[in-house]
Amino acid sequence: MKTTQNIEMAPHAESAPTIMGSLSKRRIIGDVVVHTFLAIMAVIWLVPIAWVLAESFNKDTAPFTKTFFPAEFSLDNYVKLFTDRTVMDFPRMYLNTFIIACFTCVISVFFVLMVAYVMSRMRFRLRRTFMSVVLILGMFPGIMAVSAIYFILKAIGMTGGGTTILALILVYSAGSGAGFYVMKGYMDTIPSSLDEAAILDGCTRSQVFWKIILPICKPMIVFQAITSFLGPWLDFVMAKVIARTQSDYTVALGLWLMLEKEYIHNWFARFAAGAVLVSIPIAILFIIMQRFYQESMSGSVKG
């Protein structure tokens, strides 16, 4: 009987290593295919960035060259962007955009937090109706309201006379509270027992918000801050409609102006330099905000 059992078990013992080896080979082949695909996609993604960076140092300012990468390199494009203001004042455009983006970021984050907290923690009449209306309105692209926004601003005298920057800040931040859904969804995951415990300890509603909810919402605040900053920093349509003179232009309008027929032959390399400079604040913002993504419940302070 023992001999028979050993004979019957032998094929299974021999087939086990074969199956394991086959699975290991499939896993290795799968990993090779996936990593090869990711490497190809990384090259496709990085080549345009490398080209723009190299083109920003191109000594030849013409848009058409014989080689893919510049033959001669120079810092003149960056220097002239900030020193040659006879045609267009790029530093002024850059400063305008930075001011608009910073104010919009702060105001938008504040509005979104306020609305999200109310929608998540409070119950009142027409609450669901309000959320449904905002959800439906959010399905329509903002570009549909461009004409109406322009005529409203024109009626109150905010399309010129040095009020363009204020007008753009109002336009970008005024309706930001309607984008509360993502923040509200995050706040809904925070147990209401934390609020109740804080209130039992003597906290007011405002203290619960500032000392309990906000520290827990740091990852979402970072997300909201980045998206609120990127909106006005990269927007073209709204700025083009409202800004009527070069002194009120943003960097998006300045870069567009560099590609017009009368400027492109002398400004194409400067356009690449301007594109690189536009990406610097975005990169700095991501680097500064990155560490806050790791903070969640550990940041809460019971008060």
Coordinates of C-alpha atoms in Angstrom, one line a residue:
M1 CA 0.0 0.0 0.0
K2 CA 2.8 2.4 0.9
T3 CA 4.5 1.7 -2.5
T4 CA 1.3 2.3 -4.3
Q5 CA 0.7 5.7 -2.6
N6 CA 4.3 6.8 -3.3
I7 CA 3.8 5.9 -7.0
E8 CA 0.5 7.9 -7.1
M9 CA 2.0 10.9 -5.4
A10 CA 5.1 11.1 -7.5
P11 CA 3.4 12.7 -10.6
H12 CA 1.8 15.4 -8.4
A13 CA 5.2 16.2 -6.7
E14 CA 6.9 16.5 -10.1
S15 CA 4.2 18.7 -11.6
A16 CA 4.2 21.3 -8.8
P17 CA 7.6 22.8 -9.6
T18 CA 6.6 22.8 -13.3
I19 CA 3.4 24.8 -12.6
M20 CA 5.4 27.2 -10.3
G21 CA 8.0 27.7 -13.0
S22 CA 5.4 28.4 -15.6
L23 CA 3.7 31.0 -13.3
S24 CA 7.0 32.6 -12.6
K25 CA 7.9 32.9 -16.3
R26 CA 4.4 34.4 -17.0
R27 CA 5.0 37.0 -14.2
I28 CA 8.4 37.9 -15.6
I29 CA 7.1 38.3 -19.1
G30 CA 4.2 40.4 -17.9
D31 CA 6.5 42.6 -15.9
V32 CA 8.8 43.1 -18.9
V33 CA 5.9 44.0 -21.1
V34 CA 4.5 46.5 -18.6
H35 CA 7.8 48.2 -17.9
T36 CA 8.7 48.4 -21.6
F37 CA 5.3 50.1 -22.2
L38 CA 5.8 52.5 -19.3
A39 CA 9.3 53.3 -20.5
I40 CA 8.1 54.1 -24.0
M41 CA 5.3 56.3 -22.6
A42 CA 7.8 58.1 -20.4
V43 CA 10.0 58.9 -23.4
I44 CA 6.9 60.1 -25.4
W45 CA 5.9 62.3 -22.4
L46 CA 9.4 63.7 -21.7
V47 CA 10.6 64.4 -25.3
P48 CA 8.3 67.5 -25.8
I49 CA 9.3 68.9 -22.4
A50 CA 13.0 68.4 -23.2
W51 CA 12.5 70.0 -26.6
V52 CA 10.8 73.1 -25.1
L53 CA 13.5 73.4 -22.5
A54 CA 16.3 73.1 -25.1
E55 CA 14.5 75.5 -27.5
S56 CA 14.3 78.1 -24.7
F57 CA 18.1 78.3 -24.9
N58 CA 18.2 78.4 -28.7
K59 CA 20.3 81.2 -30.1
D60 CA 18.3 81.1 -33.4
T61 CA 14.9 82.7 -32.7
A62 CA 13.3 81.5 -35.9
P63 CA 10.5 78.9 -35.5
F64 CA 11.8 76.5 -38.2
T65 CA 15.3 74.9 -37.8
K66 CA 17.1 72.1 -39.6
T67 CA 17.8 70.1 -36.4
F68 CA 15.5 68.8 -33.7
F69 CA 17.5 70.3 -30.9
P70 CA 19.3 73.7 -31.2
A71 CA 22.7 73.9 -32.7
E72 CA 23.8 76.9 -30.5
F73 CA 22.7 77.7 -27.0
S74 CA 22.3 81.0 -25.3
L75 CA 20.7 82.7 -22.3
D76 CA 19.6 85.7 -24.4
N77 CA 15.9 84.5 -24.6
Y78 CA 15.5 84.7 -20.8
V79 CA 17.4 87.9 -20.5
K80 CA 15.4 89.7 -23.2
L81 CA 12.1 88.5 -21.8
F82 CA 12.7 90.6 -18.7
T83 CA 14.8 93.4 -20.2
D84 CA 13.3 94.1 -23.7
R85 CA 9.9 95.7 -22.9
T86 CA 9.5 97.7 -26.2
V87 CA 7.1 95.2 -27.8
M88 CA 5.5 93.5 -24.8
D89 CA 6.0 93.7 -21.1
F90 CA 6.4 90.1 -20.1
P91 CA 7.4 90.8 -16.4
R92 CA 4.2 92.8 -16.0
M93 CA 2.1 90.0 -17.5
Y94 CA 3.8 87.5 -15.2
L95 CA 3.2 89.6 -12.1
N96 CA -0.5 90.2 -13.1
T97 CA -1.0 86.4 -13.4
F98 CA 0.8 85.7 -10.1
I99 CA -1.4 88.2 -8.2
I100 CA -4.6 86.9 -9.8
A101 CA -3.7 83.3 -9.1
C102 CA -2.7 83.8 -5.5
F103 CA -5.8 85.8 -4.5
T104 CA -8.0 83.4 -6.4
C105 CA -6.4 80.4 -4.6
V106 CA -7.0 81.8 -1.2
I107 CA -10.5 83.0 -1.8
S108 CA -11.5 79.8 -3.6
V109 CA -10.2 77.5 -0.9
F110 CA -12.1 79.6 1.8
F111 CA -15.4 79.5 -0.2
V112 CA -15.1 75.7 -0.9
L113 CA -14.4 74.9 2.7
M114 CA -17.3 77.0 4.0
V115 CA -19.8 75.6 1.6
A116 CA -18.6 72.0 1.9
Y117 CA -18.7 72.1 5.7
V118 CA -22.3 73.5 5.7
M119 CA -23.4 70.8 3.2
S120 CA -21.7 68.0 5.1
R121 CA -22.5 68.8 8.7
M122 CA -25.7 70.8 8.7
R123 CA -29.2 69.9 7.8
F124 CA -31.7 72.5 6.6
R125 CA -34.6 73.0 4.3
L126 CA -33.9 72.9 0.5
R127 CA -30.4 71.5 1.1
R128 CA -30.9 68.7 -1.3
T129 CA -32.5 71.0 -3.9
F130 CA -29.6 73.3 -3.7
M131 CA -27.1 70.5 -4.2
S132 CA -29.1 69.2 -7.2
V133 CA -29.2 72.6 -8.8
V134 CA -25.5 73.1 -8.3
L135 CA -24.8 69.6 -9.7
I136 CA -26.9 70.3 -12.8
L137 CA -25.3 73.8 -13.4
G138 CA -21.9 72.2 -13.1
M139 CA -22.6 70.0 -16.1
F140 CA -22.5 73.1 -18.4
P141 CA -19.1 74.4 -19.4
G142 CA -18.1 77.7 -17.9
I143 CA -17.3 79.1 -21.4
M144 CA -21.1 79.4 -22.1
A145 CA -21.2 82.3 -19.6
V146 CA -18.3 84.3 -21.0
S147 CA -20.4 86.7 -22.9
A148 CA -22.8 87.3 -20.0
I149 CA -19.9 87.8 -17.6
Y150 CA -18.3 90.3 -19.9
F151 CA -21.4 92.5 -20.3
I152 CA -22.0 92.4 -16.5
L153 CA -18.5 93.6 -15.9
K154 CA -18.8 96.2 -18.6
A155 CA -22.1 97.5 -17.0
I156 CA -20.4 98.0 -13.7
G157 CA -17.3 99.5 -15.3
M158 CA -14.8 96.8 -14.5
T159 CA -13.4 96.1 -18.0
G160 CA -10.9 98.9 -18.0
G161 CA -9.3 101.7 -16.1
G162 CA -7.0 99.5 -14.0
T163 CA -9.8 97.2 -12.6
T164 CA -9.2 94.3 -14.9
I165 CA -7.1 92.4 -12.4
L166 CA -9.8 92.8 -9.8
A167 CA -12.4 91.7 -12.3
L168 CA -10.5 88.6 -13.1
I169 CA -10.1 87.7 -9.4
L170 CA -13.8 88.1 -8.9
V171 CA -14.7 86.0 -12.0
Y172 CA -12.3 83.2 -11.1
S173 CA -13.2 83.0 -7.4
A174 CA -16.9 84.1 -7.1
G175 CA -18.4 80.8 -8.3
S176 CA -15.7 78.6 -6.8
G177 CA -18.0 77.6 -3.9
A178 CA -20.1 75.6 -6.3
G179 CA -17.2 73.2 -6.6
F180 CA -17.7 71.9 -3.1
Y181 CA -18.7 68.3 -4.0
V182 CA -15.2 66.7 -3.7
M183 CA -14.5 68.5 -0.5
K184 CA -17.9 67.6 0.9
G185 CA -17.4 63.9 0.0
Y186 CA -14.1 64.0 2.0
M187 CA -15.8 65.6 5.0
D188 CA -18.5 63.0 4.9
T189 CA -15.9 60.4 5.7
I190 CA -14.9 62.2 8.9
P191 CA -17.0 60.6 11.8
S192 CA -19.5 63.0 13.3
S193 CA -18.6 61.5 16.7
L194 CA -15.5 63.7 16.6
D195 CA -17.7 66.8 16.3
E196 CA -20.0 65.6 19.1
A197 CA -17.0 64.8 21.4
A198 CA -15.5 68.3 20.8
I199 CA -18.9 70.0 21.5
L200 CA -19.2 68.0 24.7
D201 CA -15.8 69.3 25.7
G202 CA -17.0 72.9 25.2
C203 CA -16.1 73.7 21.7
T204 CA -18.2 75.9 19.5
R205 CA -19.1 75.2 15.9
S206 CA -16.3 77.4 14.7
Q207 CA -13.8 75.7 17.0
V208 CA -14.9 72.3 15.7
F209 CA -14.3 73.6 12.1
W210 CA -10.9 75.1 12.7
K211 CA -9.5 72.6 15.2
I212 CA -11.0 69.3 14.1
I213 CA -12.2 69.4 10.5
L214 CA -9.5 71.6 8.9
P215 CA -6.5 69.5 10.2
I216 CA -8.1 66.3 8.9
C217 CA -8.9 67.9 5.5
K218 CA -5.3 69.0 4.8
P219 CA -4.9 66.6 1.8
M220 CA -8.1 67.9 0.2
I221 CA -7.1 71.5 1.0
V222 CA -3.8 70.9 -0.8
F223 CA -5.8 69.5 -3.8
Q224 CA -8.1 72.5 -3.8
A225 CA -5.3 75.0 -3.5
I226 CA -3.4 73.5 -6.5
T227 CA -6.5 73.4 -8.7
S228 CA -7.6 76.9 -7.7
F229 CA -4.1 78.2 -8.5
L230 CA -3.8 76.4 -11.8
G231 CA -7.2 77.7 -13.1
P232 CA -6.3 81.4 -13.5
W233 CA -2.6 80.7 -14.0
L234 CA -3.3 78.7 -17.2
D235 CA -6.6 80.2 -18.4
F236 CA -6.8 81.9 -21.7
V237 CA -10.4 82.4 -22.7
M238 CA -11.7 84.5 -19.8
A239 CA -8.5 86.6 -19.7
K240 CA -8.8 87.2 -23.4
V241 CA -12.4 88.4 -23.1
I242 CA -11.9 90.7 -20.1
A243 CA -8.3 92.0 -20.6
R244 CA -8.3 94.6 -23.4
T245 CA -4.8 96.2 -23.1
Q246 CA -1.3 94.7 -22.8
S247 CA -0.9 96.2 -19.4
D248 CA -3.6 94.0 -18.1
Y249 CA -2.6 90.8 -20.0
T250 CA -1.8 87.5 -18.3
V251 CA 1.1 85.2 -19.3
A252 CA -1.3 83.1 -21.3
L253 CA -2.2 86.1 -23.5
G254 CA 1.5 87.1 -23.6
L255 CA 2.5 83.7 -24.9
W256 CA -0.3 83.7 -27.5
L257 CA 0.8 87.2 -28.6
M258 CA 4.4 85.9 -29.2
L259 CA 3.1 83.4 -31.8
E260 CA 1.3 86.0 -33.9
K261 CA 2.6 86.4 -37.5
E262 CA 4.4 89.7 -36.9
Y263 CA 6.3 88.4 -33.8
I264 CA 6.8 84.7 -34.3
H265 CA 10.2 85.0 -36.2
N266 CA 11.8 87.0 -33.4
W267 CA 9.9 85.7 -30.4
F268 CA 9.5 81.9 -30.9
A269 CA 12.5 81.0 -28.7
R270 CA 11.3 83.5 -26.1
F271 CA 7.9 81.8 -26.3
A272 CA 9.7 78.6 -25.2
A273 CA 11.5 80.4 -22.5
G274 CA 8.2 81.9 -21.3
A275 CA 6.6 78.5 -21.3
V276 CA 9.4 77.2 -19.0
L277 CA 9.0 80.2 -16.7
V278 CA 5.3 79.5 -16.5
S279 CA 5.9 76.0 -15.2
I280 CA 8.2 77.1 -12.4
P281 CA 5.6 78.3 -9.9
I282 CA 3.5 75.2 -10.6
A283 CA 6.5 72.9 -9.8
I284 CA 7.3 74.9 -6.7
L285 CA 3.6 74.7 -5.5
F286 CA 3.6 71.0 -6.0
I287 CA 6.9 70.6 -4.1
I288 CA 5.7 72.7 -1.2
M289 CA 2.3 71.1 -0.9
Q290 CA 3.5 67.5 -1.4
R291 CA 4.2 66.8 2.3
F292 CA 0.7 67.7 3.3
Y293 CA -0.7 64.8 1.3
Q294 CA 0.7 62.5 3.9
E295 CA -1.2 64.2 6.7
S296 CA -4.8 63.2 7.6
M297 CA -6.2 62.1 10.9
S298 CA -2.9 62.6 12.7
G299 CA -3.2 66.4 12.2
S300 CA -6.4 66.7 14.3
V301 CA -6.3 68.6 17.5
K302 CA -9.0 68.1 20.0
G303 CA -9.8 71.4 21.6

